[in-house]
């Protein structure tokens, strides 16, 4: 079952996000396996991430890879955990 994730990252900058993304993309294998859609939005207070994952398991696997890299780059380790919701329906225009 697909899940939608919303993560608010107060105090995180687009430069920090870009550094994290670059390091994750440089890892061997398919780091983002199971991610159906990803959007990062800059706000006045930081960043907001909106992801669609094919399953909770795929998102959890990504988290085990992503979190050590994020911590190494100085991302906050406290705060609200991402909000996860089961998806009733999703589609991609033109597919």
Short mmCIF file of N, CA and C in Angstrom, two decimals, residues 3-95:
data_model
loop_
_atom_site.label_atom_id
_atom_site.label_comp_id
_atom_site.label_asym_id
_atom_site.label_seq_id
_atom_site.Cartn_x
_atom_site.Cartn_y
_atom_site.Cartn_z
N UNK A 3 2.20 5.02 0.60
CA UNK A 3 2.07 5.96 1.70
C UNK A 3 2.58 7.33 1.27
N UNK A 4 1.97 8.35 1.87
CA UNK A 4 2.36 9.74 1.63
C UNK A 4 3.08 10.23 2.89
N UNK A 5 4.22 10.84 2.69
CA UNK A 5 5.03 11.35 3.81
C UNK A 5 5.14 12.87 3.70
N UNK A 6 4.92 13.54 4.83
CA UNK A 6 5.15 14.98 4.90
C UNK A 6 6.11 15.22 6.06
N UNK A 7 7.27 15.80 5.76
CA UNK A 7 8.26 16.10 6.78
C UNK A 7 8.56 17.60 6.78
N UNK A 8 8.39 18.23 7.93
CA UNK A 8 8.76 19.63 8.10
C UNK A 8 10.17 19.66 8.71
N UNK A 9 11.07 20.43 8.09
CA UNK A 9 12.45 20.50 8.54
C UNK A 9 12.82 21.95 8.86
N UNK A 10 12.38 22.46 10.02
CA UNK A 10 12.69 23.85 10.36
C UNK A 10 14.19 24.06 10.50
N UNK A 11 14.64 25.18 9.96
CA UNK A 11 16.05 25.54 10.06
C UNK A 11 16.95 24.91 9.02
N UNK A 12 16.42 23.97 8.22
CA UNK A 12 17.24 23.33 7.19
C UNK A 12 17.20 24.19 5.93
N UNK A 13 18.34 24.39 5.31
CA UNK A 13 18.45 25.25 4.13
C UNK A 13 18.46 24.41 2.85
N UNK A 14 18.24 25.08 1.74
CA UNK A 14 18.31 24.38 0.45
C UNK A 14 19.74 23.91 0.17
N UNK A 15 20.74 24.64 0.65
CA UNK A 15 22.12 24.19 0.47
C UNK A 15 22.37 22.87 1.22
N UNK A 16 21.85 22.76 2.44
CA UNK A 16 21.97 21.52 3.19
C UNK A 16 21.25 20.38 2.47
N UNK A 17 20.06 20.67 1.99
CA UNK A 17 19.28 19.66 1.26
C UNK A 17 20.05 19.21 0.02
N UNK A 18 20.59 20.15 -0.73
CA UNK A 18 21.33 19.81 -1.95
C UNK A 18 22.55 18.94 -1.63
N UNK A 19 23.24 19.24 -0.53
CA UNK A 19 24.40 18.43 -0.13
C UNK A 19 23.96 17.01 0.24
N UNK A 20 22.87 16.90 0.97
CA UNK A 20 22.34 15.58 1.32
C UNK A 20 21.94 14.80 0.08
N UNK A 21 21.21 15.44 -0.79
CA UNK A 21 20.75 14.79 -2.01
C UNK A 21 21.93 14.31 -2.86
N UNK A 22 22.96 15.14 -2.99
CA UNK A 22 24.14 14.77 -3.78
C UNK A 22 24.82 13.54 -3.18
N UNK A 23 24.97 13.52 -1.86
CA UNK A 23 25.62 12.37 -1.23
C UNK A 23 24.78 11.11 -1.36
N UNK A 24 23.46 11.23 -1.25
CA UNK A 24 22.60 10.06 -1.40
C UNK A 24 22.64 9.53 -2.83
N UNK A 25 22.66 10.43 -3.81
CA UNK A 25 22.71 10.00 -5.20
C UNK A 25 24.05 9.34 -5.54
N UNK A 26 25.11 9.67 -4.81
CA UNK A 26 26.43 9.11 -5.07
C UNK A 26 26.61 7.72 -4.45
N UNK A 27 25.68 7.31 -3.60
CA UNK A 27 25.80 5.99 -2.98
C UNK A 27 25.57 4.89 -4.01
N UNK A 28 26.19 3.74 -3.82
CA UNK A 28 25.96 2.63 -4.75
C UNK A 28 24.54 2.08 -4.59
N UNK A 29 24.05 1.48 -5.65
CA UNK A 29 22.72 0.89 -5.61
C UNK A 29 21.63 1.92 -5.85
N UNK A 30 20.42 1.49 -5.67
CA UNK A 30 19.26 2.36 -5.89
C UNK A 30 18.76 2.88 -4.55
N UNK A 31 19.39 3.94 -4.07
CA UNK A 31 19.07 4.52 -2.77
C UNK A 31 17.60 4.89 -2.66
N UNK A 32 16.99 5.30 -3.76
CA UNK A 32 15.62 5.81 -3.73
C UNK A 32 14.60 4.77 -4.19
N UNK A 33 14.96 3.48 -4.14
CA UNK A 33 14.06 2.42 -4.59
C UNK A 33 12.73 2.51 -3.85
N UNK A 34 11.65 2.52 -4.61
CA UNK A 34 10.32 2.58 -4.01
C UNK A 34 9.75 3.97 -3.87
N UNK A 35 10.54 5.01 -4.17
CA UNK A 35 10.02 6.38 -4.11
C UNK A 35 9.32 6.67 -5.44
N UNK A 36 8.04 6.97 -5.35
CA UNK A 36 7.25 7.24 -6.55
C UNK A 36 7.25 8.71 -6.92
N UNK A 37 7.42 9.58 -5.91
CA UNK A 37 7.41 11.03 -6.15
C UNK A 37 8.09 11.72 -4.96
N UNK A 38 8.81 12.80 -5.25
CA UNK A 38 9.49 13.56 -4.19
C UNK A 38 9.43 15.04 -4.54
N UNK A 39 9.07 15.85 -3.55
CA UNK A 39 9.04 17.30 -3.73
C UNK A 39 9.62 17.95 -2.49
N UNK A 40 10.51 18.91 -2.69
CA UNK A 40 11.09 19.70 -1.60
C UNK A 40 10.68 21.15 -1.81
N UNK A 41 10.12 21.76 -0.77
CA UNK A 41 9.64 23.14 -0.84
C UNK A 41 10.35 23.97 0.23
N UNK A 42 10.95 25.07 -0.19
CA UNK A 42 11.57 26.01 0.76
C UNK A 42 10.48 26.91 1.34
N UNK A 43 10.51 27.09 2.66
CA UNK A 43 9.55 27.96 3.34
C UNK A 43 10.32 29.02 4.12
N UNK A 44 9.62 29.94 4.75
CA UNK A 44 10.28 30.95 5.57
C UNK A 44 11.02 30.35 6.76
N UNK A 45 10.59 29.16 7.20
CA UNK A 45 11.18 28.57 8.40
C UNK A 45 12.12 27.40 8.12
N UNK A 46 12.23 26.96 6.87
CA UNK A 46 13.08 25.83 6.54
C UNK A 46 12.61 25.14 5.28
N UNK A 47 12.50 23.81 5.35
CA UNK A 47 12.06 23.03 4.20
C UNK A 47 10.87 22.15 4.57
N UNK A 48 10.08 21.81 3.57
CA UNK A 48 9.05 20.79 3.73
C UNK A 48 9.24 19.78 2.61
N UNK A 49 9.16 18.51 2.99
CA UNK A 49 9.35 17.41 2.06
C UNK A 49 8.03 16.68 1.91
N UNK A 50 7.67 16.37 0.68
CA UNK A 50 6.46 15.62 0.37
C UNK A 50 6.87 14.43 -0.50
N UNK A 51 6.69 13.22 0.01
CA UNK A 51 7.08 12.02 -0.72
C UNK A 51 5.90 11.08 -0.87
N UNK A 52 5.91 10.34 -1.96
CA UNK A 52 4.99 9.24 -2.16
C UNK A 52 5.85 7.99 -2.32
N UNK A 53 5.64 7.00 -1.45
CA UNK A 53 6.41 5.76 -1.45
C UNK A 53 5.50 4.60 -1.75
N UNK A 54 6.03 3.59 -2.43
CA UNK A 54 5.21 2.44 -2.78
C UNK A 54 4.79 1.64 -1.56
N UNK A 55 5.55 1.75 -0.46
CA UNK A 55 5.19 1.03 0.77
C UNK A 55 5.93 1.64 1.96
N UNK A 56 5.44 1.34 3.14
CA UNK A 56 6.12 1.76 4.37
C UNK A 56 7.51 1.12 4.43
N UNK A 57 7.61 -0.13 4.01
CA UNK A 57 8.89 -0.83 4.03
C UNK A 57 9.94 -0.13 3.16
N UNK A 58 9.54 0.32 1.98
CA UNK A 58 10.47 1.03 1.09
C UNK A 58 10.94 2.33 1.73
N UNK A 59 10.01 3.05 2.36
CA UNK A 59 10.37 4.31 3.01
C UNK A 59 11.28 4.05 4.21
N UNK A 60 10.98 3.01 4.98
CA UNK A 60 11.82 2.68 6.14
C UNK A 60 13.23 2.31 5.71
N UNK A 61 13.35 1.56 4.63
CA UNK A 61 14.67 1.17 4.12
C UNK A 61 15.46 2.41 3.71
N UNK A 62 14.81 3.34 3.02
CA UNK A 62 15.45 4.60 2.64
C UNK A 62 15.91 5.35 3.89
N UNK A 63 15.06 5.40 4.90
CA UNK A 63 15.39 6.11 6.13
C UNK A 63 16.64 5.59 6.80
N UNK A 64 16.86 4.27 6.75
CA UNK A 64 18.06 3.70 7.38
C UNK A 64 19.33 4.11 6.64
N UNK A 65 19.20 4.42 5.36
CA UNK A 65 20.34 4.89 4.57
C UNK A 65 20.51 6.40 4.71
N UNK A 66 19.39 7.11 4.66
CA UNK A 66 19.42 8.58 4.65
C UNK A 66 19.80 9.19 5.99
N UNK A 67 19.29 8.66 7.09
CA UNK A 67 19.50 9.31 8.39
C UNK A 67 20.97 9.45 8.78
N UNK A 68 21.82 8.44 8.64
CA UNK A 68 23.23 8.65 9.01
C UNK A 68 23.91 9.74 8.17
N UNK A 69 23.55 9.83 6.91
CA UNK A 69 24.13 10.86 6.04
C UNK A 69 23.64 12.24 6.50
N UNK A 70 22.34 12.35 6.78
CA UNK A 70 21.77 13.62 7.24
C UNK A 70 22.40 14.06 8.56
N UNK A 71 22.57 13.13 9.48
CA UNK A 71 23.18 13.46 10.77
C UNK A 71 24.62 13.92 10.58
N UNK A 72 25.35 13.26 9.69
CA UNK A 72 26.74 13.64 9.42
C UNK A 72 26.81 15.07 8.87
N UNK A 73 25.79 15.47 8.11
CA UNK A 73 25.77 16.82 7.53
C UNK A 73 25.19 17.86 8.49
N UNK A 74 24.82 17.44 9.70
CA UNK A 74 24.34 18.40 10.70
C UNK A 74 22.85 18.67 10.68
N UNK A 75 22.08 17.81 10.03
CA UNK A 75 20.62 17.97 10.06
C UNK A 75 20.14 17.77 11.49
N UNK A 76 19.08 18.48 11.90
CA UNK A 76 18.55 18.31 13.25
C UNK A 76 18.06 16.87 13.46
N UNK A 77 18.29 16.34 14.64
CA UNK A 77 17.84 14.98 14.95
C UNK A 77 16.63 14.99 15.87
N UNK A 78 16.19 16.19 16.26
CA UNK A 78 15.00 16.30 17.10
C UNK A 78 13.91 17.01 16.30
N UNK A 79 12.75 17.04 16.85
CA UNK A 79 11.64 17.70 16.19
C UNK A 79 10.55 16.71 15.85
N UNK A 80 9.56 17.19 15.15
CA UNK A 80 8.42 16.36 14.78
C UNK A 80 8.84 15.27 13.81
N UNK A 81 8.43 14.04 14.07
CA UNK A 81 8.71 13.00 13.08
C UNK A 81 7.86 13.23 11.83
N UNK A 82 8.28 12.71 10.70
CA UNK A 82 7.45 12.86 9.49
C UNK A 82 6.07 12.26 9.70
N UNK A 83 5.09 12.86 9.07
CA UNK A 83 3.72 12.35 9.13
C UNK A 83 3.50 11.41 7.95
N UNK A 84 3.01 10.22 8.25
CA UNK A 84 2.76 9.22 7.21
C UNK A 84 1.27 8.92 7.16
N UNK A 85 0.75 8.84 5.94
CA UNK A 85 -0.66 8.50 5.74
C UNK A 85 -0.77 7.48 4.62
N UNK A 86 -1.67 6.51 4.80
CA UNK A 86 -1.93 5.57 3.71
C UNK A 86 -2.63 6.32 2.59
N UNK A 87 -2.28 5.98 1.37
CA UNK A 87 -2.84 6.64 0.19
C UNK A 87 -4.04 5.84 -0.31
N UNK A 88 -5.14 6.53 -0.52
CA UNK A 88 -6.33 5.88 -1.07
C UNK A 88 -6.17 5.66 -2.57
N UNK A 89 -5.64 6.66 -3.27
CA UNK A 89 -5.48 6.58 -4.72
C UNK A 89 -4.40 7.56 -5.16
N UNK A 90 -3.67 7.21 -6.20
CA UNK A 90 -2.72 8.13 -6.82
C UNK A 90 -2.58 7.76 -8.27
N UNK A 91 -2.23 8.72 -9.07
CA UNK A 91 -2.00 8.50 -10.51
C UNK A 91 -1.10 9.58 -11.02
N UNK A 92 -0.48 9.30 -12.16
CA UNK A 92 0.40 10.27 -12.80
C UNK A 92 -0.24 10.67 -14.13
N UNK A 93 -0.46 11.96 -14.34
CA UNK A 93 -1.05 12.39 -15.61
C UNK A 93 -0.22 11.89 -16.79
N UNK A 94 -0.90 11.43 -17.81
CA UNK A 94 -0.24 10.97 -19.03
C UNK A 94 0.24 9.53 -18.99
N UNK A 95 0.04 8.85 -17.86
CA UNK A 95 0.50 7.46 -17.82
C UNK A 95 -0.63 6.48 -18.02
#
